[in-house]
Short mmCIF file of C-alpha atoms and ligand atoms in Angstrom, two decimals:
data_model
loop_
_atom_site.label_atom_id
_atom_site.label_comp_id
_atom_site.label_asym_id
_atom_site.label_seq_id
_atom_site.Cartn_x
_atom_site.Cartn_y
_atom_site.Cartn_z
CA UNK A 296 -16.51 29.64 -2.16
CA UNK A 297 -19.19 28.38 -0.28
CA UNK A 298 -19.70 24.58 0.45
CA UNK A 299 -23.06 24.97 -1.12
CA UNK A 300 -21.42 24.80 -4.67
CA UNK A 301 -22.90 22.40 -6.87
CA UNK A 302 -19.54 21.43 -7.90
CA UNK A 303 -18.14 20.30 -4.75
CA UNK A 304 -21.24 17.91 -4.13
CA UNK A 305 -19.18 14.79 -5.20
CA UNK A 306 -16.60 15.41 -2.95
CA UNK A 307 -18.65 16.20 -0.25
CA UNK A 308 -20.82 12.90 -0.50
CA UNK A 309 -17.14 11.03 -0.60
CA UNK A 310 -16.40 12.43 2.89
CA UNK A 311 -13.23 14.16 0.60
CA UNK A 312 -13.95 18.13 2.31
CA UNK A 313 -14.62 19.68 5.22
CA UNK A 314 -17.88 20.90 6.88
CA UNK A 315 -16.85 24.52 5.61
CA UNK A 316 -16.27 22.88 1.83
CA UNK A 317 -12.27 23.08 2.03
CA UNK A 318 -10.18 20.44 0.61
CA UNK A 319 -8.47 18.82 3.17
CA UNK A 320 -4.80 18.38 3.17
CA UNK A 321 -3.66 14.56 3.74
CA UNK A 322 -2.12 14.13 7.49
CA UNK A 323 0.78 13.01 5.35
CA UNK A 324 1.36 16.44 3.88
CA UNK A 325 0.74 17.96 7.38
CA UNK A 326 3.33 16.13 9.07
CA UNK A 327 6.04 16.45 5.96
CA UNK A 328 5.48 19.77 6.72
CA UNK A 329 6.03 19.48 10.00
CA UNK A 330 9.01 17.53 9.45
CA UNK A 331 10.41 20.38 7.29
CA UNK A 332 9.58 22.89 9.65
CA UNK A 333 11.10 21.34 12.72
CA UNK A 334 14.16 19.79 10.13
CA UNK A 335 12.81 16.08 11.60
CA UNK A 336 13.80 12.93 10.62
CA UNK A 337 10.51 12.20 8.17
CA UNK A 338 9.38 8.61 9.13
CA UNK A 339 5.74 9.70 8.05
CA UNK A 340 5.08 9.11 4.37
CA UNK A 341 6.28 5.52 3.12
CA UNK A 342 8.77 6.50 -0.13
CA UNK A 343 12.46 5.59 -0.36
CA UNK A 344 15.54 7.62 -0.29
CA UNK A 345 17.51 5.46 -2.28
CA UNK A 346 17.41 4.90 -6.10
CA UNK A 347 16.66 1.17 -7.19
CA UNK A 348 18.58 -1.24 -8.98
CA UNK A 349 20.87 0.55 -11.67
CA UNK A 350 20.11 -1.85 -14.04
CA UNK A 351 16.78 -0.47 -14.00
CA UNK A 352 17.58 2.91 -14.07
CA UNK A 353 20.13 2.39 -16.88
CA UNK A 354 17.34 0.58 -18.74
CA UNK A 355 15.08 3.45 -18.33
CA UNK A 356 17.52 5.90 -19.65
CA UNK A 357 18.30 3.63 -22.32
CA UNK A 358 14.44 3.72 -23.68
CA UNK A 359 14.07 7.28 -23.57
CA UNK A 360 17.41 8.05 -25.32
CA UNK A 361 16.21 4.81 -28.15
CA UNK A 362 12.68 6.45 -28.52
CA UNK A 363 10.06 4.77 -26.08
CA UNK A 364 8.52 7.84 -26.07
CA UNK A 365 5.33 7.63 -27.36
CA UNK A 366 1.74 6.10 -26.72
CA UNK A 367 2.53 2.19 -25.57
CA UNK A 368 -0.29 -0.51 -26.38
CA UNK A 369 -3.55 0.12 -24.11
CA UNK A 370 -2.30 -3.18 -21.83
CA UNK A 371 1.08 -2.39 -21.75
CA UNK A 372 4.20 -3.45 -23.68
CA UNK A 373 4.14 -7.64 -24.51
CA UNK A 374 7.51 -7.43 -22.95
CA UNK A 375 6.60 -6.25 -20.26
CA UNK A 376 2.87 -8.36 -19.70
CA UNK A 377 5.48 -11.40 -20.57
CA UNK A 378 7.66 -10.23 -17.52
CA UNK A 379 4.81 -9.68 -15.16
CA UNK A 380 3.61 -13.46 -16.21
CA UNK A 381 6.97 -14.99 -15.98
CA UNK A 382 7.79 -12.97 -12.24
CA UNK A 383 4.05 -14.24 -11.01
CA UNK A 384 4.97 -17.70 -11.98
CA UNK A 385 8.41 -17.46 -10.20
CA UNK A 386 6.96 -16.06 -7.17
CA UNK A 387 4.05 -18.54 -6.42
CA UNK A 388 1.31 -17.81 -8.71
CA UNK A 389 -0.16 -19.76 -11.35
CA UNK A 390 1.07 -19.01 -14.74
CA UNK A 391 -0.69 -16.19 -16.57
CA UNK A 392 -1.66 -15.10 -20.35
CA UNK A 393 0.26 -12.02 -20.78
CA UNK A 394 -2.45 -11.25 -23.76
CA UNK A 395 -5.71 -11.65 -21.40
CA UNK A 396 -4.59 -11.59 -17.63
CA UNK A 397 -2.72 -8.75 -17.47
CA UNK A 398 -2.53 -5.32 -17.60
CA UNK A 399 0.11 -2.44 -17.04
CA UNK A 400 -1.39 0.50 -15.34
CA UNK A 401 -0.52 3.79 -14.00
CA UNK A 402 0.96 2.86 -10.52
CA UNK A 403 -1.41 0.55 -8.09
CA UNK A 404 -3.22 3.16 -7.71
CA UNK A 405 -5.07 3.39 -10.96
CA UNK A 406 -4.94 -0.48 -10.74
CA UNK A 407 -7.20 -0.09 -7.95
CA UNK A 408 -9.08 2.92 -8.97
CA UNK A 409 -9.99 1.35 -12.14
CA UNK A 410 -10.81 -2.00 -10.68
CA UNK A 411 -13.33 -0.75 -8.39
CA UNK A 412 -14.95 1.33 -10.92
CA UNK A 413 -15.28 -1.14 -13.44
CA UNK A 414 -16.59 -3.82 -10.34
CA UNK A 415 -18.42 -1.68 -7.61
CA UNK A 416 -21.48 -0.16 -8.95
CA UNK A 417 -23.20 2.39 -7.11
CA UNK A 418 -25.35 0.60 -4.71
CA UNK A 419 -22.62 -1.95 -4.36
CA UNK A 420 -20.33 -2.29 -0.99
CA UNK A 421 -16.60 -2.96 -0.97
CA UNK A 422 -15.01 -5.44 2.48
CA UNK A 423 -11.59 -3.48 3.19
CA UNK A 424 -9.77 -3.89 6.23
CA UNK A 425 -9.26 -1.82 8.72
CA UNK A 426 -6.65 0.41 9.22
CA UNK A 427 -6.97 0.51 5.43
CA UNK A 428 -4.62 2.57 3.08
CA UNK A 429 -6.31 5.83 2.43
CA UNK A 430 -7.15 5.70 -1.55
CA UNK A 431 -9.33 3.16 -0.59
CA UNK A 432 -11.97 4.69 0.96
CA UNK A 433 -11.77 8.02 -1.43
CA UNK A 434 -12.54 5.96 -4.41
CA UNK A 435 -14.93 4.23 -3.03
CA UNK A 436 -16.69 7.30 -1.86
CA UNK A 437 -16.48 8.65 -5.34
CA UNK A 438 -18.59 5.63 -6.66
CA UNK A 439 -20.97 6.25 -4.11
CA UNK A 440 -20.57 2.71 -2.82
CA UNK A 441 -21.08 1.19 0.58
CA UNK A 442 -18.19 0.54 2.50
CA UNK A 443 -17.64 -1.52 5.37
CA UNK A 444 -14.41 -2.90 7.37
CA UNK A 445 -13.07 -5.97 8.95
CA UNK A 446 -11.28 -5.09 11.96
CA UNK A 447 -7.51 -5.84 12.61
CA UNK A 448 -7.15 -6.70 16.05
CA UNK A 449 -4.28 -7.66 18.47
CA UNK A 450 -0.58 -6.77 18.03
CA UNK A 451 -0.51 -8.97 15.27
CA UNK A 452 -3.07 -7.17 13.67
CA UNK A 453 -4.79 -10.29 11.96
CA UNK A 454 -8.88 -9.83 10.94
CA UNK A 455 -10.79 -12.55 13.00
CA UNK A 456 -12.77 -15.12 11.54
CA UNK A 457 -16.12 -13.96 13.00
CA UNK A 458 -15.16 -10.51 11.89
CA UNK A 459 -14.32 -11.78 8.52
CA UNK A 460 -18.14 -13.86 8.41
CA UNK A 461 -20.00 -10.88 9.70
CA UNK A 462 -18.63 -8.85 6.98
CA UNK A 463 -18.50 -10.20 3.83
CA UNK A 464 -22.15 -10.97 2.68
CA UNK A 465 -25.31 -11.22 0.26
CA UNK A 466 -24.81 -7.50 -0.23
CA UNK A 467 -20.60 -7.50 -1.08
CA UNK A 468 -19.70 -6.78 -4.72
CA UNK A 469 -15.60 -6.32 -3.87
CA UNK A 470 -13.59 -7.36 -0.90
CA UNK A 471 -10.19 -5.43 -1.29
CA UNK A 472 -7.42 -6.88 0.66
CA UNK A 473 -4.21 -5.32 0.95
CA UNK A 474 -1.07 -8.01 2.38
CA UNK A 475 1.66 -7.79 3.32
CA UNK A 476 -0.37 -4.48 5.01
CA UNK A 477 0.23 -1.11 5.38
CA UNK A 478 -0.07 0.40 7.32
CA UNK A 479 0.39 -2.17 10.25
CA UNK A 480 3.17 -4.64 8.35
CA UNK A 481 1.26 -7.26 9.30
CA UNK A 482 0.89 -10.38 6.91
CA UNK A 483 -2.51 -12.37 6.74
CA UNK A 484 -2.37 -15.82 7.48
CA UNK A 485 -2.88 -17.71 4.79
CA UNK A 486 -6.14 -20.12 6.33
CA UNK A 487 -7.54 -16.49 7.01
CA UNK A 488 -6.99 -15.92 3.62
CA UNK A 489 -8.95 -18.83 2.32
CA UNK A 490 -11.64 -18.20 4.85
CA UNK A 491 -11.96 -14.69 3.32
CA UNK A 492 -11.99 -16.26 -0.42
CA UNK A 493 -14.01 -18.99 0.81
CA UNK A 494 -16.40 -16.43 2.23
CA UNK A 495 -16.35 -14.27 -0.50
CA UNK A 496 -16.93 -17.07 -3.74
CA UNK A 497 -20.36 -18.17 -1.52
CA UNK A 498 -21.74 -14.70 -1.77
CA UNK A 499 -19.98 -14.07 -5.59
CA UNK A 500 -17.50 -11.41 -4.36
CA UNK A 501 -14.57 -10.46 -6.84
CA UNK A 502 -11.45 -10.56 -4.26
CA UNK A 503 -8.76 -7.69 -5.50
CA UNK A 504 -5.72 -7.72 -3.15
CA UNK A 505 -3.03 -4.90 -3.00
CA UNK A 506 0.17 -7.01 -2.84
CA UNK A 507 2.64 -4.16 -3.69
CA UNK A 508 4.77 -5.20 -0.58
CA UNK A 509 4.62 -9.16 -1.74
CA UNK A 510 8.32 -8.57 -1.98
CA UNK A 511 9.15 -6.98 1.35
CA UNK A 512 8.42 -9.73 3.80
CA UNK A 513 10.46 -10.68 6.63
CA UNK A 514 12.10 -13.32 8.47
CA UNK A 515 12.57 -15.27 5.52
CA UNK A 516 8.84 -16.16 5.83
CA UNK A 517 6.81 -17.52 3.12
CA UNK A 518 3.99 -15.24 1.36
CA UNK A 519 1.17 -16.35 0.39
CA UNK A 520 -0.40 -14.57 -2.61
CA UNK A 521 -4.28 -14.45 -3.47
CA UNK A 522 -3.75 -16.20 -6.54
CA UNK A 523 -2.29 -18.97 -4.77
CA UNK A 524 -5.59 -19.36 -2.37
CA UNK A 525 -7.83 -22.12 -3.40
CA UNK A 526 -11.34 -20.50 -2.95
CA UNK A 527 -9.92 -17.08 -4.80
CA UNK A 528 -9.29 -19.15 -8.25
CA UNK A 529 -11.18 -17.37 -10.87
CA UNK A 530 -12.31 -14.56 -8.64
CA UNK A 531 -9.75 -12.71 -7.82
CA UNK A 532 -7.80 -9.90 -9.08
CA UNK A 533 -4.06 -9.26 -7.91
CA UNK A 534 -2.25 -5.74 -7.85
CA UNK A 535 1.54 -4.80 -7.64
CA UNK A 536 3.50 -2.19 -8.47
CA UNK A 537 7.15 -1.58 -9.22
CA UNK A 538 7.17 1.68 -6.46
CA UNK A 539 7.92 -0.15 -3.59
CA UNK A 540 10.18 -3.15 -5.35
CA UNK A 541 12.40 -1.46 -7.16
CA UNK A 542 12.31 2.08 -5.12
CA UNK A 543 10.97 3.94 -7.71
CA UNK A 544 7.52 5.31 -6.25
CA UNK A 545 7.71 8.18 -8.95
CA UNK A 546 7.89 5.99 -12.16
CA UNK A 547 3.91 4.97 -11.26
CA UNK A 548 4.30 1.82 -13.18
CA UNK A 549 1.88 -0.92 -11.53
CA UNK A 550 -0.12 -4.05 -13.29
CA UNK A 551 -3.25 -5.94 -11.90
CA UNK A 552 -3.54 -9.90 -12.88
CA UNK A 553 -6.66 -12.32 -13.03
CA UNK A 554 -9.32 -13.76 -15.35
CA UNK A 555 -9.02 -12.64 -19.28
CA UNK A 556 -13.28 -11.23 -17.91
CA UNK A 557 -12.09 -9.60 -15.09
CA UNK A 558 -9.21 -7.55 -16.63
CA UNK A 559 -11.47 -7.02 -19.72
CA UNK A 560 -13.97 -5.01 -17.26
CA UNK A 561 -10.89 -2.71 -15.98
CA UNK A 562 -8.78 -2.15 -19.20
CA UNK A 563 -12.86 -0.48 -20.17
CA UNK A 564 -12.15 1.51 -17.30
CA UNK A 565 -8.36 2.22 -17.79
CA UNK A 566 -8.88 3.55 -21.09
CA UNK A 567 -10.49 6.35 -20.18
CA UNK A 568 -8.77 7.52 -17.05
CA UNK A 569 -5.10 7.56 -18.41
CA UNK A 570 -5.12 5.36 -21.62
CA UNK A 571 -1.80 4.36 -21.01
CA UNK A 572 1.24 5.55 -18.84
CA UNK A 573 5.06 5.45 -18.48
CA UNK A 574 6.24 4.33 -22.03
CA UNK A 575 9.91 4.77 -21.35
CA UNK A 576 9.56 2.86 -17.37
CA UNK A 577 7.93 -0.37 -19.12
CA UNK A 578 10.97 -1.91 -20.63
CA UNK A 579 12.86 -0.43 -17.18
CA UNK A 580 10.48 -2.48 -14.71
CA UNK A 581 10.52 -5.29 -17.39
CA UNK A 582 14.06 -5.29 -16.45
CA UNK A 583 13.78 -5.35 -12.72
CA UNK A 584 11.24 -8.45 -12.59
CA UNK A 585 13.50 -10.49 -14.18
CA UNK A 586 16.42 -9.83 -11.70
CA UNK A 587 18.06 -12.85 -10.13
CA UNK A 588 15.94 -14.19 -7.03
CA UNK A 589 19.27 -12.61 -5.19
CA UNK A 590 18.10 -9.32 -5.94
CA UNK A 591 14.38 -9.79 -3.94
CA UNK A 592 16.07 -11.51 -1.26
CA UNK A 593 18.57 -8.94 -1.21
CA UNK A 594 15.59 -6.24 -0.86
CA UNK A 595 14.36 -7.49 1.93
CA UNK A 596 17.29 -8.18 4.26
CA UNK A 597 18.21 -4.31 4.09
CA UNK A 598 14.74 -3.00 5.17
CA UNK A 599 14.52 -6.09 7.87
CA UNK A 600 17.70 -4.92 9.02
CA UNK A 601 16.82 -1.01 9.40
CA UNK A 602 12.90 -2.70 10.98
CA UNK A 603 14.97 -4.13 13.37
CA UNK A 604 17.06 -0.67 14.08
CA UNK A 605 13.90 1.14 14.35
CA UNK A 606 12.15 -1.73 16.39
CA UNK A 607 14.04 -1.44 18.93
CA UNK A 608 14.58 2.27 19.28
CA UNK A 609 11.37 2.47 19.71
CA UNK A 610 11.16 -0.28 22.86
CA UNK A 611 13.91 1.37 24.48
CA UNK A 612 11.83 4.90 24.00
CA UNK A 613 8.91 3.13 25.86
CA UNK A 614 6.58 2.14 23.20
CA UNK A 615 4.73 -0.76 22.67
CA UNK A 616 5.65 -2.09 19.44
CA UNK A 617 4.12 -4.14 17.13
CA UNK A 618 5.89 -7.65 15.07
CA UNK A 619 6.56 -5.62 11.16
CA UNK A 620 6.44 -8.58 9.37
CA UNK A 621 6.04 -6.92 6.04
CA UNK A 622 6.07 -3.28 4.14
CA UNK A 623 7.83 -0.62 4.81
CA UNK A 624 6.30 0.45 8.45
CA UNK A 625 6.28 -0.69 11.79
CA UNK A 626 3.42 0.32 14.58
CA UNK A 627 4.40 1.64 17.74
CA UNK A 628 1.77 2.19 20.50
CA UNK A 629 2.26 5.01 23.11
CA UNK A 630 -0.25 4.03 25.10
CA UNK A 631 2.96 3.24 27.78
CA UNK A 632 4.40 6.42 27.59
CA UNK A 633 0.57 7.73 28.63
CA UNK A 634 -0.56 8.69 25.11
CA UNK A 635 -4.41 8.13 24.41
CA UNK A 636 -4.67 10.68 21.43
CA UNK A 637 -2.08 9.82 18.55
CA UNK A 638 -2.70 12.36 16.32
CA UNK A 639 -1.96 15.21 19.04
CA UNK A 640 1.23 13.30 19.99
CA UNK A 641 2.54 12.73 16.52
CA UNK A 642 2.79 16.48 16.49
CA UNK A 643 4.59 16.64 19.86
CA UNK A 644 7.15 14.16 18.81
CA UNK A 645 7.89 16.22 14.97
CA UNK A 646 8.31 19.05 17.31
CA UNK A 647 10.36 18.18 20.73
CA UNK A 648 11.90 14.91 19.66
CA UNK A 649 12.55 15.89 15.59
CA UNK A 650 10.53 12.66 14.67
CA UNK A 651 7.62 12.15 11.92
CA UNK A 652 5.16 9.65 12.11
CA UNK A 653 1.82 8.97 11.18
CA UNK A 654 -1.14 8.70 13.49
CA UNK A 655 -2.60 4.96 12.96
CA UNK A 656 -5.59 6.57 13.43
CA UNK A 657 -5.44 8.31 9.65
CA UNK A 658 -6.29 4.87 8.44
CA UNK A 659 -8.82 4.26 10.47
CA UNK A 660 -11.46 7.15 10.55
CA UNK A 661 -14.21 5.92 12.64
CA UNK A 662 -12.19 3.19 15.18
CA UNK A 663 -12.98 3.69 18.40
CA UNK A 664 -10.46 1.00 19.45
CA UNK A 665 -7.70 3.01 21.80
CA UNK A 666 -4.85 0.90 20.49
CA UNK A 667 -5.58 2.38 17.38
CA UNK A 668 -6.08 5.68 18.99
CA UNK A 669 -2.60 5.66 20.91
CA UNK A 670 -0.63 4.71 18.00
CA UNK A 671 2.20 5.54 15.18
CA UNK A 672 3.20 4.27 12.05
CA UNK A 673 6.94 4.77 11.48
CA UNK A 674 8.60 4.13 7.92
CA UNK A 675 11.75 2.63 7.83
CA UNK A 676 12.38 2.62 4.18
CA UNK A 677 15.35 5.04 4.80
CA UNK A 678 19.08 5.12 5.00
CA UNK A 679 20.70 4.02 7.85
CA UNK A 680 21.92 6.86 8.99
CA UNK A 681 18.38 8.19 9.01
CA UNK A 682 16.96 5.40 11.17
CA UNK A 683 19.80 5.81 13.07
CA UNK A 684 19.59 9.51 14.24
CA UNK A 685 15.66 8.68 14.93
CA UNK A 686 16.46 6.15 16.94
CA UNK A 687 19.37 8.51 18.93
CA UNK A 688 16.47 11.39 19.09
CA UNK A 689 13.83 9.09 20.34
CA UNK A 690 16.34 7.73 23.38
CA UNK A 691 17.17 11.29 24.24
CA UNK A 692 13.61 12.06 24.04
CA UNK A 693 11.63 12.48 27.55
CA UNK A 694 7.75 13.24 27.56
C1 LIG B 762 2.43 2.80 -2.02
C2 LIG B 762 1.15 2.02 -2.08
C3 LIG B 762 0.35 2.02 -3.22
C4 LIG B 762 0.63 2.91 -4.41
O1 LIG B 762 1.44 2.35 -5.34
P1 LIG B 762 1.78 3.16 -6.70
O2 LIG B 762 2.29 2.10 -7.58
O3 LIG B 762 2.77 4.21 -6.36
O4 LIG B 762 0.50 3.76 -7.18
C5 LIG B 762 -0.79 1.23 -3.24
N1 LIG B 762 -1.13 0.48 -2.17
C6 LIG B 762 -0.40 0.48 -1.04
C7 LIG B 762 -0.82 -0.35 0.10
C8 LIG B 762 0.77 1.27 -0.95
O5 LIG B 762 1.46 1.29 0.19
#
């Protein structure tokens, strides 16, 4: 078919094919691939290989077997909008009216799909940062809208403050944060927070952040979520998502939280892209946000300890790598090892070393900053014995 379709006109105006009209597979299918066809330790694409919390998964069980099996409410269960209030609360956010500021959707990802679609008309332009995760941009291409990028800079990857006031303008409807951040693992600081809400409330901005890693922070450091930033009260929107809490990226069980007006504009969305979603999972995650503060802390320790693994494999291998400080990945630059193009050695290191990664470049079409250029993100949301064997491949490994 050629690309000359009037069908494929949408996509093509959303960047989403290729000159020639083809869909384009994601470089995270590529290198999985890859990773199957070498038999390589797959650090590429960010999902667990452990089940969560068996409470959880008993619960889940448990509602199928007792008959959650139909059509939940439009917003989500009320025990489960009284568990996402209660967990916000306990976690640093003022408290919440399950009946007007929240609502259950089908993973983040419809959280932010629908958001921007009920927010971001046409001629409208969304602030994302940049690396950004990929979604992002393909929804907002889909709307049509403008989009533009603060940059993250330094091995800290934190978005300047002249970056952040050349951005965000007259002409931004949405700024969509995303912290902690994949996929650099960086975590904003907060008084770069405020300056972005701050920025954002003088030009009337909605701020949406991603915050589905708001549990996976390291260090024992503090996070700081939007909803606790002064200049983001009553214009911001907050997303999680039980994927990456509870391990269970397949459930696609996520909520967004704000102003009874804002959530009224996305539930008019919501409805008509999946209604509703997951009626057995809802009583599940309702389950797993009300699990001791043990079990968070808990969370985090493991994947700080297999960061840490990774981390330094990857020194002694020669990279340069950046502080994780959050999420599941951790950036590694090869720029030492005499790497300038990413991308081509991502698929030299599936092959000769039996490692998967994903070029940083992915999230970051456009960059032409050669940090960005040179390097990897690696996941380390695995077993040990996973990180482990990467890190024994990567030592034996010799460009
Ligand atoms: C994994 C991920 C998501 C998707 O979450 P789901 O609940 O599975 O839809 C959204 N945002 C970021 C930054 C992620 O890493």
């Amino acid at each position: 078919m050629s690309a000359m379709e009037p069908w494929r006109r949408s996509l093509d105006a959303a960047g989403l094919v290729d000159a020639d009209g083809s869909t384009r597979p994601t470089i995270f299918a590529e290198m999985s691939a890859l990773a199957t066809a070498h038999d390589a330790v797959n650090l590429g694409q960010g999902f667990p290989d452990e089940d969560g919390p068996s409470e959880v998964l008993d619960a889940a069980v448990e509602a199928i077997r007792s008959g959650a099996n139909q059509y939940p409410p439009g917003r989500g269960t009320p025990d489960l909008r009284a568990a996402i209030s209660e967990h916000r609360a306990r976690f640093g956010s003022p408290a919440l009216d399950p009946e007007t500021e929240v609502l259950v959707t089908a993973g983040a990802t419809e959280a932010i799909a629908a958001a921007l679609l009920a927010l971001v008309p046409p001629d409208g332009e969304v602030v994302t940062l940049s690396p950004f995760y990929d979604s992002y941009a393909a929804i907002i291409g889909l709307i049509g809208a403008r989009h533009t990028t603060i940059p993250l800079r330094g091995a800290d990857f934190q978005p300047e403050p002249a970056d952040i006031d050349a951005a965000i303008g007259p002409s931004t409807t949405v700024v969509l944060l995303n912290n902690p951040h994949n996929p650099t693992g960086s975590v904003i600081a907060p008084e770069l927070l405020e300056r972005i809400a701050a920025r954002a409330a003088a030009h009337g901005a909605v701020v949406v952040s991603d915050e589905v890693y708001e549990h996976l922070v390291f260090d024992g450091a503090p996070f700081t979520p939007i909803a606790a930033v002064p200049s983001a009260r009553g214009r911001a929107l907050s997303i999680s998502s039980a994927a990456k809490t509870f391990r269970v990226t397949g459930w696609k069980i996520g909520w967004i939280t704000g102003p009874a007006a804002l959530i009224e504009a996305v539930v008019a969305v919501k409805q008509f892209l999946t209604y509703v979603n997951g009626a057995p999972f809802q009583p599940a995650v309702a389950v797993g946000l009300r699990l001791p503060d043990a079990y968070f802390t808990e969370a985090s320790l493991v994947l700080q300890r297999r960061r840490d693994l990774l981390s330094a494999g990857l020194r002694d291998a020669g990279f340069a790598v950046s502080p994780s400080r959050g999420s599941y990945f951790v950036v590694a630059d090869a720029a030492p090892l005499g790497v300038e193009d990413g991308a081509a050695f991502a698929r030299e290191l599936v092959r000769d070393a039996g490692v998967a990664s994903i070029p940083l470049a992915a999230f970051a079409p456009g960059s032409s900053d050669p940090a960005i250029r040179s390097s990897l993100r690696f996941a380390f949301c695995r077993r040990d014995e996973a990180i482990e064997e990467s890190v024994r491949r990567l030592s034996a490994y010799r460009r």
